[in-house]
């Protein structure tokens, strides 16, 4: 679903489309109540209209909203629009780590600095019992003023299983929930326990961070 400029999602007025990814579309919007611009992520997922899935989405979003850390994107609000869930987030200016890596391998000192900031964001989430489950360069944002923000905590649960005859290390592989015996994550960054369909914990994110750091320093 692509929203036109001027569309209202609750109190939020859509201004323009910023981009799209595996989890849906992101828009610049205005919150007239506080006279500020925000980012609205409209989640694209099959079965999103299911009451059970919407409740689970809201639970995950509220958990992410409890995080207050310089290296984690801030969640302001959650809602639904014509059966599709959306998140209201702080508006970030910059690029994803994936986009930055398209320009080549960063200097080692820069890569280590980014990895440390990602680690701090993950640690803050883990202290609250939140596991990202899908850390990868697409979910790390580098702001124009030099900050690192981890994106999409908890949203991995919304991804649906993908069935394919060929394994692509960049393809998302996910499930309807986190029950043992099912896969959740992105193949190139999945820990052994994820591949085995076991229940993920904080070590899953540590493994993914190692893969991201290796990619940053090796190309």
XYZ file of N, CA, C and O in Angstrom:
876
model
N 0.851 -1.191 0.000
C 0.000 0.000 0.000
C 0.888 1.242 0.000
O 1.750 1.398 0.869
N 0.717 2.101 -0.992
C 1.464 3.348 -1.054
C 0.532 4.494 -0.681
O -0.549 4.631 -1.241
N 0.950 5.320 0.259
C 0.115 6.400 0.760
C 0.431 7.698 0.036
O 1.605 8.030 -0.186
N -0.603 8.439 -0.317
C -0.437 9.718 -0.989
C -0.165 10.803 0.045
O -0.557 10.698 1.220
N 0.516 11.843 -0.383
C 0.744 12.996 0.477
C -0.596 13.554 0.950
O -1.538 13.675 0.166
N -0.682 13.859 2.227
C -1.920 14.368 2.800
C -2.762 13.308 3.474
O -3.716 13.632 4.183
N -2.436 12.022 3.259
C -3.164 10.934 3.918
C -2.994 11.044 5.431
O -1.918 11.391 5.920
N -4.057 10.743 6.151
C -4.010 10.791 7.608
C -3.956 9.382 8.182
O -4.728 8.508 7.808
N -3.015 9.169 9.079
C -2.954 7.947 9.875
C -3.117 8.392 11.321
O -2.159 8.860 11.957
N -4.349 8.308 11.807
C -4.612 8.875 13.114
C -4.328 10.360 13.060
O -4.770 11.067 12.140
N -3.523 10.877 13.986
C -3.217 12.311 13.967
C -2.091 12.682 13.014
O -1.809 13.865 12.831
N -1.463 11.704 12.383
C -0.267 11.964 11.581
C -0.624 12.228 10.121
O -1.404 11.495 9.515
N -0.022 13.265 9.555
C -0.248 13.627 8.161
C 0.960 13.211 7.323
O 2.088 13.657 7.594
N 0.740 12.352 6.331
C 1.815 11.891 5.469
C 2.292 13.044 4.581
O 1.490 13.734 3.945
N 3.619 13.235 4.535
C 4.202 14.290 3.710
C 4.826 13.728 2.442
O 4.600 14.254 1.346
N 5.626 12.661 2.582
C 6.265 12.069 1.407
C 6.760 10.674 1.739
O 6.966 10.329 2.904
N 6.946 9.885 0.705
C 7.492 8.541 0.854
C 9.012 8.620 0.874
O 9.616 9.243 0.009
N 9.628 7.997 1.872
C 11.077 8.035 2.003
C 11.754 6.809 1.401
O 12.895 6.878 0.959
N 11.057 5.674 1.405
C 11.663 4.470 0.865
C 10.882 3.240 1.241
O 9.823 3.316 1.879
N 11.396 2.089 0.835
C 10.731 0.823 1.112
C 11.779 -0.247 1.340
O 12.926 -0.135 0.892
N 11.386 -1.286 2.052
C 12.281 -2.399 2.320
C 11.482 -3.651 2.549
O 10.266 -3.704 2.280
N 12.152 -4.662 3.092
C 11.489 -5.938 3.302
C 10.357 -5.877 4.304
O 9.444 -6.698 4.274
N 10.400 -4.894 5.216
C 9.371 -4.807 6.245
C 8.239 -3.866 5.882
O 7.260 -3.782 6.607
N 8.349 -3.120 4.772
C 7.269 -2.229 4.396
C 7.792 -0.916 3.860
O 8.917 -0.834 3.363
N 6.966 0.117 3.959
C 7.318 1.425 3.430
C 7.470 2.431 4.558
O 6.792 2.336 5.586
N 8.373 3.405 4.344
C 8.630 4.435 5.344
C 8.274 5.793 4.751
O 8.619 6.090 3.601
N 7.596 6.604 5.547
C 7.143 7.913 5.108
C 7.585 8.994 6.092
O 7.700 8.741 7.295
N 7.816 10.167 5.551
C 7.959 11.351 6.389
C 6.554 11.849 6.698
O 5.696 11.920 5.805
N 6.294 12.158 7.946
C 4.963 12.617 8.342
C 5.096 13.745 9.362
O 6.178 13.977 9.914
N 3.995 14.399 9.600
C 3.978 15.504 10.566
C 2.993 15.194 11.671
O 1.871 14.736 11.419
N 3.433 15.436 12.887
C 2.561 15.315 14.052
C 2.145 16.729 14.444
O 2.935 17.459 15.059
N 0.932 17.156 14.083
C 0.526 18.543 14.345
C 0.392 18.858 15.828
O 0.455 20.020 16.225
N 0.211 17.848 16.644
C 0.036 18.083 18.082
C 1.310 18.634 18.709
O 1.260 19.455 19.626
N 2.470 18.164 18.214
C 3.756 18.586 18.777
C 4.573 19.398 17.781
O 5.721 19.761 18.070
N 3.986 19.654 16.606
C 4.660 20.428 15.554
C 6.041 19.852 15.248
O 7.050 20.570 15.221
N 6.095 18.539 15.033
C 7.365 17.908 14.691
C 7.149 16.896 13.569
O 6.053 16.365 13.373
N 8.220 16.640 12.842
C 8.180 15.621 11.808
C 8.656 14.296 12.378
O 9.544 14.248 13.235
N 8.043 13.224 11.898
C 8.351 11.877 12.368
C 8.466 10.958 11.160
O 8.144 11.341 10.034
N 8.930 9.754 11.404
C 8.932 8.716 10.372
C 7.819 7.734 10.689
O 7.669 7.315 11.842
N 7.027 7.380 9.692
C 5.965 6.384 9.856
C 6.316 5.172 9.015
O 6.522 5.288 7.801
N 6.448 4.032 9.655
C 6.743 2.788 8.947
C 5.465 1.968 8.872
O 4.953 1.492 9.892
N 4.939 1.833 7.664
C 3.748 1.020 7.435
C 4.211 -0.404 7.157
O 4.901 -0.660 6.174
N 3.870 -1.319 8.051
C 4.390 -2.672 7.982
C 3.644 -3.472 6.925
O 2.420 -3.568 6.947
N 4.395 -4.063 6.014
C 3.814 -4.915 4.983
C 4.039 -6.361 5.373
O 5.157 -6.852 5.367
N 2.974 -7.052 5.747
C 3.101 -8.442 6.157
C 1.788 -9.172 5.915
O 0.720 -8.653 6.226
N 1.864 -10.354 5.358
C 0.659 -11.148 5.121
C -0.006 -11.482 6.450
O 0.643 -11.798 7.429
N -1.300 -11.393 6.456
C -2.025 -11.756 7.667
C -1.993 -10.697 8.737
O -2.339 -10.958 9.885
N -1.580 -9.479 8.378
C -1.483 -8.434 9.391
C -2.840 -8.080 9.986
O -2.920 -7.529 11.076
N -3.907 -8.383 9.253
C -5.237 -8.033 9.755
C -5.726 -9.010 10.822
O -6.768 -8.789 11.433
N -5.014 -10.107 11.041
C -5.396 -11.057 12.074
C -5.328 -10.388 13.439
O -4.304 -9.803 13.796
N -6.393 -10.439 14.225
C -6.368 -9.814 15.559
C -5.221 -10.314 16.414
O -4.586 -9.543 17.138
N -4.914 -11.618 16.320
C -3.829 -12.165 17.117
C -2.498 -11.577 16.705
O -1.662 -11.221 17.545
N -2.275 -11.443 15.406
C -1.011 -10.887 14.924
C -0.901 -9.406 15.262
O 0.185 -8.922 15.593
N -1.995 -8.691 15.198
C -1.956 -7.282 15.553
C -1.634 -7.103 17.031
O -0.883 -6.209 17.416
N -2.195 -7.959 17.859
C -1.880 -7.878 19.295
C -0.409 -8.160 19.538
O 0.233 -7.490 20.352
N 0.124 -9.151 18.832
C 1.533 -9.489 19.001
C 2.422 -8.346 18.514
O 3.430 -8.017 19.139
N 2.031 -7.735 17.399
C 2.773 -6.590 16.887
C 2.786 -5.452 17.910
O 3.823 -4.846 18.190
N 1.633 -5.157 18.479
C 1.551 -4.070 19.449
C 2.384 -4.370 20.685
O 3.020 -3.475 21.260
N 2.405 -5.638 21.106
C 3.213 -6.026 22.259
C 4.692 -5.793 21.982
O 5.424 -5.233 22.806
N 5.139 -6.216 20.795
C 6.540 -6.032 20.417
C 6.876 -4.545 20.302
O 7.942 -4.107 20.723
N 5.968 -3.771 19.699
C 6.229 -2.348 19.516
C 6.324 -1.630 20.853
O 7.185 -0.753 21.042
N 5.459 -1.987 21.780
C 5.513 -1.349 23.099
C 6.800 -1.712 23.838
O 7.364 -0.903 24.576
N 7.255 -2.952 23.644
C 8.526 -3.355 24.258
C 9.664 -2.514 23.691
O 10.532 -2.038 24.432
N 9.663 -2.326 22.373
C 10.697 -1.502 21.745
C 10.600 -0.055 22.197
O 11.614 0.635 22.347
N 9.378 0.420 22.438
C 9.182 1.804 22.872
C 9.740 2.056 24.263
O 9.994 3.205 24.635
N 9.929 0.993 25.039
C 10.499 1.148 26.377
C 11.993 1.431 26.331
O 12.580 1.870 27.323
N 12.615 1.150 25.190
C 14.048 1.385 25.057
C 14.314 2.872 24.881
O 13.723 3.520 24.028
N 15.202 3.382 25.675
C 15.628 4.772 25.542
C 17.149 4.779 25.574
O 17.760 4.734 26.640
N 17.729 4.787 24.391
C 19.186 4.698 24.299
C 19.644 5.426 23.047
O 18.968 5.375 22.012
N 20.781 6.110 23.113
C 21.255 6.867 21.945
C 21.499 6.019 20.714
O 21.490 6.547 19.591
N 21.703 4.711 20.894
C 22.003 3.846 19.747
C 20.838 2.959 19.333
O 21.031 1.968 18.626
N 19.636 3.318 19.754
C 18.420 2.608 19.349
C 17.406 3.633 18.864
O 17.181 4.646 19.528
N 16.811 3.395 17.706
C 15.812 4.326 17.196
C 14.643 4.407 18.169
O 14.210 3.403 18.740
N 14.144 5.621 18.393
C 13.069 5.839 19.348
C 11.705 5.576 18.715
O 11.416 6.065 17.615
N 10.881 4.785 19.395
C 9.509 4.511 18.956
C 8.568 5.442 19.715
O 8.552 5.450 20.942
N 7.781 6.230 18.977
C 6.854 7.167 19.592
C 5.446 6.605 19.761
O 4.766 6.883 20.741
N 5.007 5.814 18.770
C 3.596 5.425 18.766
C 3.433 4.182 17.905
O 4.331 3.794 17.146
N 2.265 3.547 18.011
C 1.914 2.384 17.223
C 0.428 2.466 16.891
O -0.363 3.006 17.668
N 0.043 1.972 15.723
C -1.370 2.002 15.351
C -1.621 1.107 14.158
O -0.756 0.345 13.720
N -2.821 1.185 13.598
C -3.174 0.432 12.400
C -3.878 1.360 11.420
O -4.564 2.305 11.814
N -3.681 1.081 10.127
C -4.330 1.846 9.057
C -4.894 0.857 8.058
O -4.140 0.142 7.394
N -6.224 0.801 7.981
C -6.908 -0.132 7.081
C -6.379 -1.555 7.251
O -6.115 -2.271 6.293
N -6.219 -1.949 8.497
C -5.814 -3.313 8.811
C -4.321 -3.549 8.823
O -3.868 -4.634 9.194
N -3.530 -2.548 8.408
C -2.083 -2.707 8.410
C -1.475 -1.962 9.581
O -1.795 -0.791 9.817
N -0.580 -2.625 10.327
C 0.051 -1.950 11.459
C 1.103 -0.949 11.001
O 1.706 -1.094 9.939
N 1.298 0.082 11.821
C 2.367 1.033 11.532
C 3.030 1.473 12.828
O 2.453 1.398 13.914
N 4.272 1.894 12.684
C 5.050 2.438 13.785
C 5.353 3.898 13.505
O 5.571 4.288 12.352
N 5.389 4.703 14.548
C 5.807 6.097 14.440
C 7.147 6.215 15.159
O 7.262 5.897 16.341
N 8.163 6.645 14.423
C 9.534 6.653 14.918
C 10.150 8.036 14.805
O 9.636 8.907 14.086
N 11.260 8.226 15.499
C 12.013 9.456 15.303
C 12.490 9.505 13.857
O 12.831 8.483 13.255
N 12.509 10.686 13.294
C 12.924 10.865 11.902
C 14.435 10.992 11.852
O 15.017 11.878 12.482
N 15.082 10.078 11.131
C 16.537 10.054 11.027
C 16.970 10.512 9.647
O 16.341 10.174 8.643
N 18.070 11.250 9.588
C 18.648 11.689 8.321
C 20.016 11.026 8.174
O 20.850 11.113 9.078
N 20.237 10.376 7.058
C 21.501 9.702 6.839
C 21.328 8.521 5.909
O 20.587 8.595 4.929
N 21.974 7.388 6.230
C 21.889 6.201 5.391
C 22.071 4.955 6.237
O 22.586 5.008 7.361
N 21.629 3.814 5.703
C 21.830 2.558 6.400
C 23.290 2.123 6.244
O 24.011 2.578 5.348
N 23.711 1.246 7.131
C 25.059 0.694 7.018
C 25.223 -0.029 5.683
O 26.299 0.020 5.075
N 24.184 -0.699 5.208
C 24.252 -1.370 3.904
C 24.580 -0.370 2.804
O 25.435 -0.622 1.946
N 23.908 0.778 2.825
C 24.165 1.799 1.813
C 25.595 2.322 1.920
O 26.263 2.553 0.916
N 26.081 2.492 3.149
C 27.450 2.969 3.350
C 28.461 1.963 2.823
O 29.482 2.347 2.221
N 28.188 0.665 3.009
C 29.124 -0.365 2.565
C 29.188 -0.485 1.049
O 30.157 -1.014 0.510
N 28.154 -0.006 0.373
C 28.203 -0.004 -1.086
C 29.351 0.885 -1.586
O 29.836 0.718 -2.708
N 29.775 1.834 -0.737
C 30.860 2.731 -1.111
C 32.242 2.158 -0.850
O 33.240 2.825 -1.108
N 32.295 0.942 -0.308
C 33.578 0.303 -0.047
C 33.787 0.013 1.425
O 32.966 0.373 2.281
N 34.898 -0.633 1.739
C 35.217 -1.009 3.115
C 35.632 0.228 3.901
O 36.513 0.974 3.471
N 35.016 0.482 5.053
C 35.397 1.647 5.849
C 36.746 1.419 6.531
O 37.194 0.275 6.668
N 37.416 2.487 6.971
C 38.652 2.319 7.737
C 38.390 1.458 8.971
O 37.291 1.478 9.539
N 39.401 0.702 9.390
C 39.233 -0.211 10.519
C 38.741 0.513 11.764
O 37.843 0.034 12.460
N 39.326 1.663 12.074
C 38.908 2.411 13.272
C 37.433 2.774 13.197
O 36.711 2.694 14.183
N 36.959 3.171 11.998
C 35.549 3.524 11.828
C 34.653 2.307 12.026
O 33.616 2.374 12.682
N 35.061 1.164 11.455
C 34.270 -0.055 11.589
C 34.148 -0.472 13.051
O 33.072 -0.860 13.514
N 35.247 -0.385 13.788
C 35.218 -0.756 15.208
C 34.340 0.210 15.998
O 33.573 -0.199 16.878
N 34.407 1.497 15.679
C 33.558 2.483 16.355
C 32.084 2.178 16.122
O 31.275 2.206 17.053
N 31.734 1.885 14.875
C 30.339 1.539 14.578
C 29.924 0.283 15.335
O 28.834 0.226 15.901
N 30.791 -0.733 15.356
C 30.465 -1.985 16.042
C 30.247 -1.754 17.536
O 29.348 -2.344 18.147
N 31.057 -0.874 18.137
C 30.885 -0.574 19.563
C 29.539 0.090 19.828
O 28.860 -0.226 20.814
N 29.145 1.004 18.954
C 27.861 1.677 19.155
C 26.696 0.719 18.949
O 25.698 0.774 19.676
N 26.806 -0.161 17.962
C 25.773 -1.188 17.783
C 25.694 -2.049 19.039
O 24.600 -2.374 19.530
N 26.859 -2.415 19.582
C 26.906 -3.247 20.788
C 26.192 -2.586 21.952
O 25.469 -3.242 22.716
N 26.381 -1.288 22.106
C 25.738 -0.573 23.208
C 24.214 -0.581 23.045
O 23.474 -0.728 24.021
N 23.748 -0.406 21.806
C 22.310 -0.463 21.575
C 21.742 -1.838 21.866
O 20.686 -1.974 22.488
N 22.442 -2.875 21.419
C 21.997 -4.244 21.692
C 21.991 -4.532 23.180
O 21.060 -5.155 23.702
N 23.036 -4.084 23.877
C 23.126 -4.346 25.313
C 21.951 -3.717 26.058
O 21.383 -4.321 26.983
N 21.570 -2.510 25.656
C 20.429 -1.847 26.296
C 19.150 -2.654 26.093
O 18.324 -2.776 27.003
N 18.992 -3.208 24.891
C 17.809 -4.026 24.616
C 17.861 -5.332 25.399
O 16.856 -5.762 25.987
N 19.020 -5.961 25.425
C 19.148 -7.244 26.121
C 18.884 -7.100 27.615
O 18.345 -8.019 28.246
N 19.245 -5.965 28.182
C 18.974 -5.732 29.604
C 17.480 -5.738 29.898
O 17.064 -6.003 31.023
N 16.685 -5.435 28.893
C 15.227 -5.452 29.036
C 14.609 -6.739 28.489
O 13.392 -6.835 28.359
N 15.451 -7.695 28.163
C 14.945 -8.975 27.687
C 14.489 -8.972 26.248
O 13.746 -9.866 25.821
N 14.925 -7.985 25.460
C 14.521 -7.879 24.063
C 15.650 -8.365 23.169
O 16.779 -7.866 23.254
N 15.366 -9.327 22.309
C 16.338 -9.852 21.349
C 15.941 -9.354 19.960
O 14.782 -9.440 19.570
N 16.907 -8.828 19.220
C 16.592 -8.259 17.908
C 16.172 -9.344 16.920
O 15.182 -9.207 16.213
N 16.958 -10.414 16.816
C 16.699 -11.582 15.965
C 17.058 -11.387 14.495
O 17.092 -12.352 13.745
N 17.272 -10.152 14.044
C 17.534 -9.946 12.613
C 18.498 -8.784 12.400
O 18.270 -7.922 11.549
N 19.579 -8.766 13.167
C 20.574 -7.710 13.000
C 21.346 -7.929 11.699
O 21.820 -9.027 11.426
N 21.464 -6.871 10.914
C 22.166 -6.898 9.626
C 22.401 -5.452 9.214
O 21.847 -4.525 9.823
N 23.224 -5.203 8.208
C 23.526 -3.818 7.827
C 22.294 -2.994 7.450
O 22.281 -1.780 7.653
N 21.256 -3.643 6.934
C 20.027 -2.906 6.598
C 19.325 -2.375 7.840
O 18.541 -1.420 7.744
N 19.587 -2.958 8.996
C 18.926 -2.554 10.235
C 19.829 -1.723 11.139
O 19.567 -1.599 12.339
N 20.885 -1.183 10.562
C 21.767 -0.253 11.274
C 21.784 1.052 10.489
O 22.032 1.047 9.282
N 21.511 2.168 11.176
C 21.417 3.462 10.493
C 22.527 4.384 10.976
O 22.787 4.493 12.175
N 23.183 5.048 10.017
C 24.246 6.002 10.318
C 23.701 7.402 10.053
O 23.399 7.759 8.911
N 23.554 8.185 11.108
C 22.975 9.515 10.946
C 24.020 10.494 10.422
O 25.231 10.284 10.543
N 23.540 11.583 9.879
C 24.440 12.585 9.307
C 25.311 13.246 10.359
O 26.381 13.764 10.041
N 24.846 13.255 11.608
C 25.653 13.864 12.668
C 26.528 12.843 13.399
O 27.018 13.101 14.497
N 26.713 11.651 12.796
C 27.700 10.713 13.306
C 27.214 9.687 14.304
O 28.024 8.943 14.864
N 25.933 9.589 14.522
C 25.405 8.587 15.469
C 25.063 7.287 14.742
O 24.822 7.272 13.541
N 25.037 6.204 15.509
C 24.626 4.895 14.996
C 23.338 4.485 15.700
O 23.256 4.539 16.934
N 22.340 4.086 14.926
C 21.049 3.689 15.484
C 20.691 2.281 14.982
O 20.732 2.013 13.783
N 20.328 1.397 15.920
C 19.829 0.077 15.544
C 18.331 0.190 15.307
O 17.596 0.749 16.133
N 17.867 -0.343 14.178
C 16.467 -0.234 13.771
C 15.729 -1.548 13.967
O 16.330 -2.615 14.045
N 14.419 -1.461 14.021
C 13.505 -2.602 13.864
C 13.601 -3.661 14.951
O 13.487 -4.858 14.685
N 13.779 -3.260 16.209
C 13.701 -4.225 17.294
C 12.295 -4.813 17.348
O 11.305 -4.108 17.352
N 12.224 -6.139 17.415
C 10.944 -6.814 17.583
C 10.149 -7.011 16.316
O 9.211 -7.796 16.295
N 10.504 -6.312 15.224
C 9.690 -6.414 14.015
C 9.931 -7.713 13.270
O 9.123 -8.098 12.428
N 11.018 -8.397 13.554
C 11.298 -9.648 12.848
C 10.189 -10.665 13.053
O 9.953 -11.523 12.209
N 9.489 -10.573 14.160
C 8.401 -11.520 14.430
C 7.269 -11.424 13.415
O 6.492 -12.349 13.258
N 7.180 -10.286 12.744
C 6.078 -10.113 11.804
C 6.340 -10.766 10.463
O 5.437 -10.921 9.657
N 7.588 -11.136 10.180
C 7.898 -11.704 8.873
C 7.265 -13.071 8.708
O 7.182 -13.857 9.636
N 6.858 -13.349 7.495
C 6.243 -14.634 7.169
C 7.284 -15.592 6.615
O 8.289 -15.163 6.042
N 7.063 -16.899 6.717
C 8.005 -17.852 6.132
C 8.082 -17.681 4.621
O 7.081 -17.436 3.964
N 9.299 -17.829 4.088
C 9.502 -17.808 2.651
C 9.980 -19.190 2.216
O 10.878 -19.755 2.808
N 9.374 -19.744 1.170
C 9.731 -21.071 0.692
C 10.471 -20.910 -0.625
O 9.976 -20.287 -1.557
N 11.680 -21.483 -0.718
C 12.487 -21.355 -1.916
C 13.302 -22.620 -2.122
O 13.688 -23.284 -1.168
N 13.554 -22.951 -3.383
C 14.373 -24.113 -3.701
C 15.853 -23.820 -3.538
O 16.676 -24.720 -3.448
N 16.218 -22.517 -3.541
C 17.609 -22.147 -3.424
C 17.802 -21.257 -2.213
O 17.001 -20.377 -1.935
N 18.889 -21.499 -1.484
C 19.205 -20.688 -0.313
C 20.005 -19.473 -0.756
O 21.038 -19.594 -1.385
N 19.511 -18.299 -0.440
C 20.191 -17.048 -0.749
C 20.589 -16.420 0.570
O 19.751 -16.151 1.424
N 21.878 -16.146 0.741
C 22.343 -15.656 2.035
C 21.793 -14.272 2.366
O 21.853 -13.840 3.514
N 21.217 -13.563 1.371
C 20.635 -12.259 1.648
C 19.123 -12.335 1.865
O 18.494 -11.356 2.222
N 18.531 -13.502 1.646
C 17.077 -13.600 1.696
C 16.578 -13.702 3.128
O 17.161 -14.410 3.948
N 15.473 -13.009 3.449
C 14.890 -13.153 4.779
C 14.263 -14.520 4.961
O 13.616 -15.043 4.061
N 14.486 -15.113 6.113
C 13.897 -16.400 6.449
C 13.249 -16.224 7.812
O 13.917 -15.867 8.764
N 11.947 -16.448 7.904
C 11.292 -16.075 9.140
C 10.093 -16.945 9.424
O 9.787 -17.869 8.695
N 9.387 -16.616 10.504
C 8.299 -17.443 10.969
C 7.199 -16.602 11.589
O 7.372 -15.422 11.847
N 6.099 -17.251 11.873
C 4.956 -16.546 12.455
C 5.141 -16.296 13.945
O 4.453 -15.480 14.525
N 6.027 -17.003 14.582
C 6.262 -16.794 16.005
C 7.664 -17.278 16.318
O 8.455 -17.531 15.427
N 7.993 -17.405 17.596
C 9.340 -17.815 17.952
C 9.348 -19.193 18.593
O 10.180 -19.503 19.421
N 8.424 -20.039 18.222
C 8.383 -21.397 18.758
C 9.583 -22.184 18.261
O 10.062 -21.976 17.151
N 10.120 -23.120 19.081
C 11.232 -23.947 18.628
C 10.853 -24.719 17.367
O 9.716 -25.119 17.180
N 11.846 -24.895 16.485
C 11.623 -25.674 15.278
C 11.329 -24.849 14.048
O 11.102 -25.385 12.973
N 11.343 -23.503 14.189
C 11.089 -22.652 13.045
C 12.215 -21.630 12.919
O 12.916 -21.329 13.871
N 12.387 -21.109 11.692
C 13.487 -20.199 11.408
C 13.040 -18.756 11.468
O 11.926 -18.414 11.119
N 13.970 -17.896 11.898
C 13.690 -16.470 11.998
C 14.998 -15.721 11.837
O 15.929 -15.934 12.599
N 15.069 -14.847 10.840
C 16.284 -14.087 10.648
C 16.601 -13.902 9.180
O 15.754 -14.091 8.319
N 17.846 -13.510 8.876
C 18.326 -13.365 7.511
C 19.521 -14.292 7.358
O 20.457 -14.243 8.151
N 19.483 -15.124 6.342
C 20.367 -16.287 6.259
C 21.836 -15.944 6.483
O 22.526 -16.634 7.230
N 22.345 -14.875 5.858
C 23.758 -14.559 5.967
C 24.229 -14.184 7.352
O 25.431 -14.154 7.614
N 23.304 -13.895 8.268
C 23.663 -13.422 9.602
C 23.095 -14.320 10.700
O 23.147 -13.979 11.881
N 22.551 -15.465 10.313
C 21.884 -16.338 11.282
C 22.884 -17.168 12.074
O 23.820 -17.739 11.517
N 22.660 -17.246 13.373
C 23.485 -18.074 14.246
C 23.127 -19.546 14.043
O 22.068 -19.873 13.500
N 24.009 -20.464 14.465
C 23.703 -21.893 14.312
C 22.375 -22.297 14.956
O 21.632 -23.102 14.386
N 22.055 -21.711 16.112
C 20.793 -22.095 16.752
C 19.587 -21.611 15.952
O 18.536 -22.251 15.943
N 19.731 -20.470 15.269
C 18.644 -20.025 14.402
C 18.450 -20.989 13.233
O 17.327 -21.320 12.872
N 19.563 -21.397 12.636
C 19.489 -22.328 11.506
C 18.810 -23.624 11.921
O 18.059 -24.239 11.155
N 19.047 -24.031 13.171
C 18.449 -25.261 13.680
C 16.999 -25.063 14.127
O 16.340 -26.022 14.519
N 16.510 -23.820 14.075
C 15.139 -23.557 14.488
C 14.945 -23.511 15.983
O 13.821 -23.643 16.475
N 16.027 -23.303 16.740
C 15.917 -23.225 18.190
C 15.521 -21.821 18.622
O 15.623 -20.861 17.868
N 15.072 -21.700 19.857
C 14.646 -20.410 20.374
C 15.844 -19.479 20.512
O 16.829 -19.829 21.170
N 15.798 -18.282 19.895
C 16.941 -17.369 19.970
C 17.044 -16.678 21.312
O 16.043 -16.486 22.004
N 18.265 -16.307 21.694
C 18.481 -15.482 22.873
C 19.526 -14.432 22.523
O 19.823 -14.216 21.348
N 20.085 -13.756 23.523
C 20.986 -12.639 23.250
C 22.201 -13.070 22.437
O 22.775 -12.274 21.675
N 22.608 -14.332 22.562
C 23.769 -14.808 21.808
C 23.518 -14.781 20.303
O 24.458 -14.651 19.504
N 22.259 -14.888 19.920
C 21.900 -14.789 18.505
C 22.303 -13.432 17.951
O 22.857 -13.331 16.848
N 22.039 -12.379 18.705
C 22.412 -11.034 18.272
C 23.928 -10.848 18.276
O 24.476 -10.145 17.420
N 24.616 -11.454 19.243
C 26.080 -11.350 19.305
C 26.702 -11.984 18.064
O 27.640 -11.446 17.457
N 26.170 -13.144 17.664
C 26.660 -13.812 16.451
C 26.453 -12.917 15.233
O 27.365 -12.733 14.410
N 25.257 -12.355 15.108
C 24.956 -11.489 13.966
C 25.865 -10.269 13.951
O 26.328 -9.830 12.889
N 26.137 -9.702 15.133
C 27.037 -8.558 15.209
C 28.426 -8.938 14.721
O 29.084 -8.171 14.010
N 28.887 -10.148 15.079
C 30.174 -10.608 14.582
C 30.199 -10.700 13.071
O 31.194 -10.325 12.421
N 29.104 -11.177 12.490
C 29.020 -11.265 11.027
C 29.035 -9.885 10.393
O 29.686 -9.664 9.360
N 28.337 -8.930 11.013
C 28.308 -7.562 10.491
C 29.705 -6.940 10.578
O 30.171 -6.291 9.620
N 30.383 -7.116 11.695
C 31.731 -6.566 11.849
C 32.679 -7.195 10.832
O 33.488 -6.492 10.215
N 32.591 -8.497 10.649
C 33.440 -9.172 9.662
C 33.201 -8.596 8.273
O 34.151 -8.349 7.509
N 31.952 -8.364 7.952
C 31.628 -7.803 6.636
C 32.191 -6.391 6.494
O 32.709 -6.015 5.426
N 32.123 -5.608 7.574
C 32.634 -4.235 7.512
C 34.143 -4.196 7.267
O 34.639 -3.352 6.521
N 34.892 -5.106 7.905
C 36.350 -5.033 7.817
C 36.909 -5.810 6.627
O 38.049 -5.575 6.220
N 36.115 -6.724 6.071
C 36.629 -7.568 4.997
C 36.055 -7.225 3.624
O 36.634 -7.575 2.592
N 34.898 -6.560 3.628
C 34.234 -6.290 2.360
C 33.435 -7.465 1.835
O 32.959 -7.422 0.716
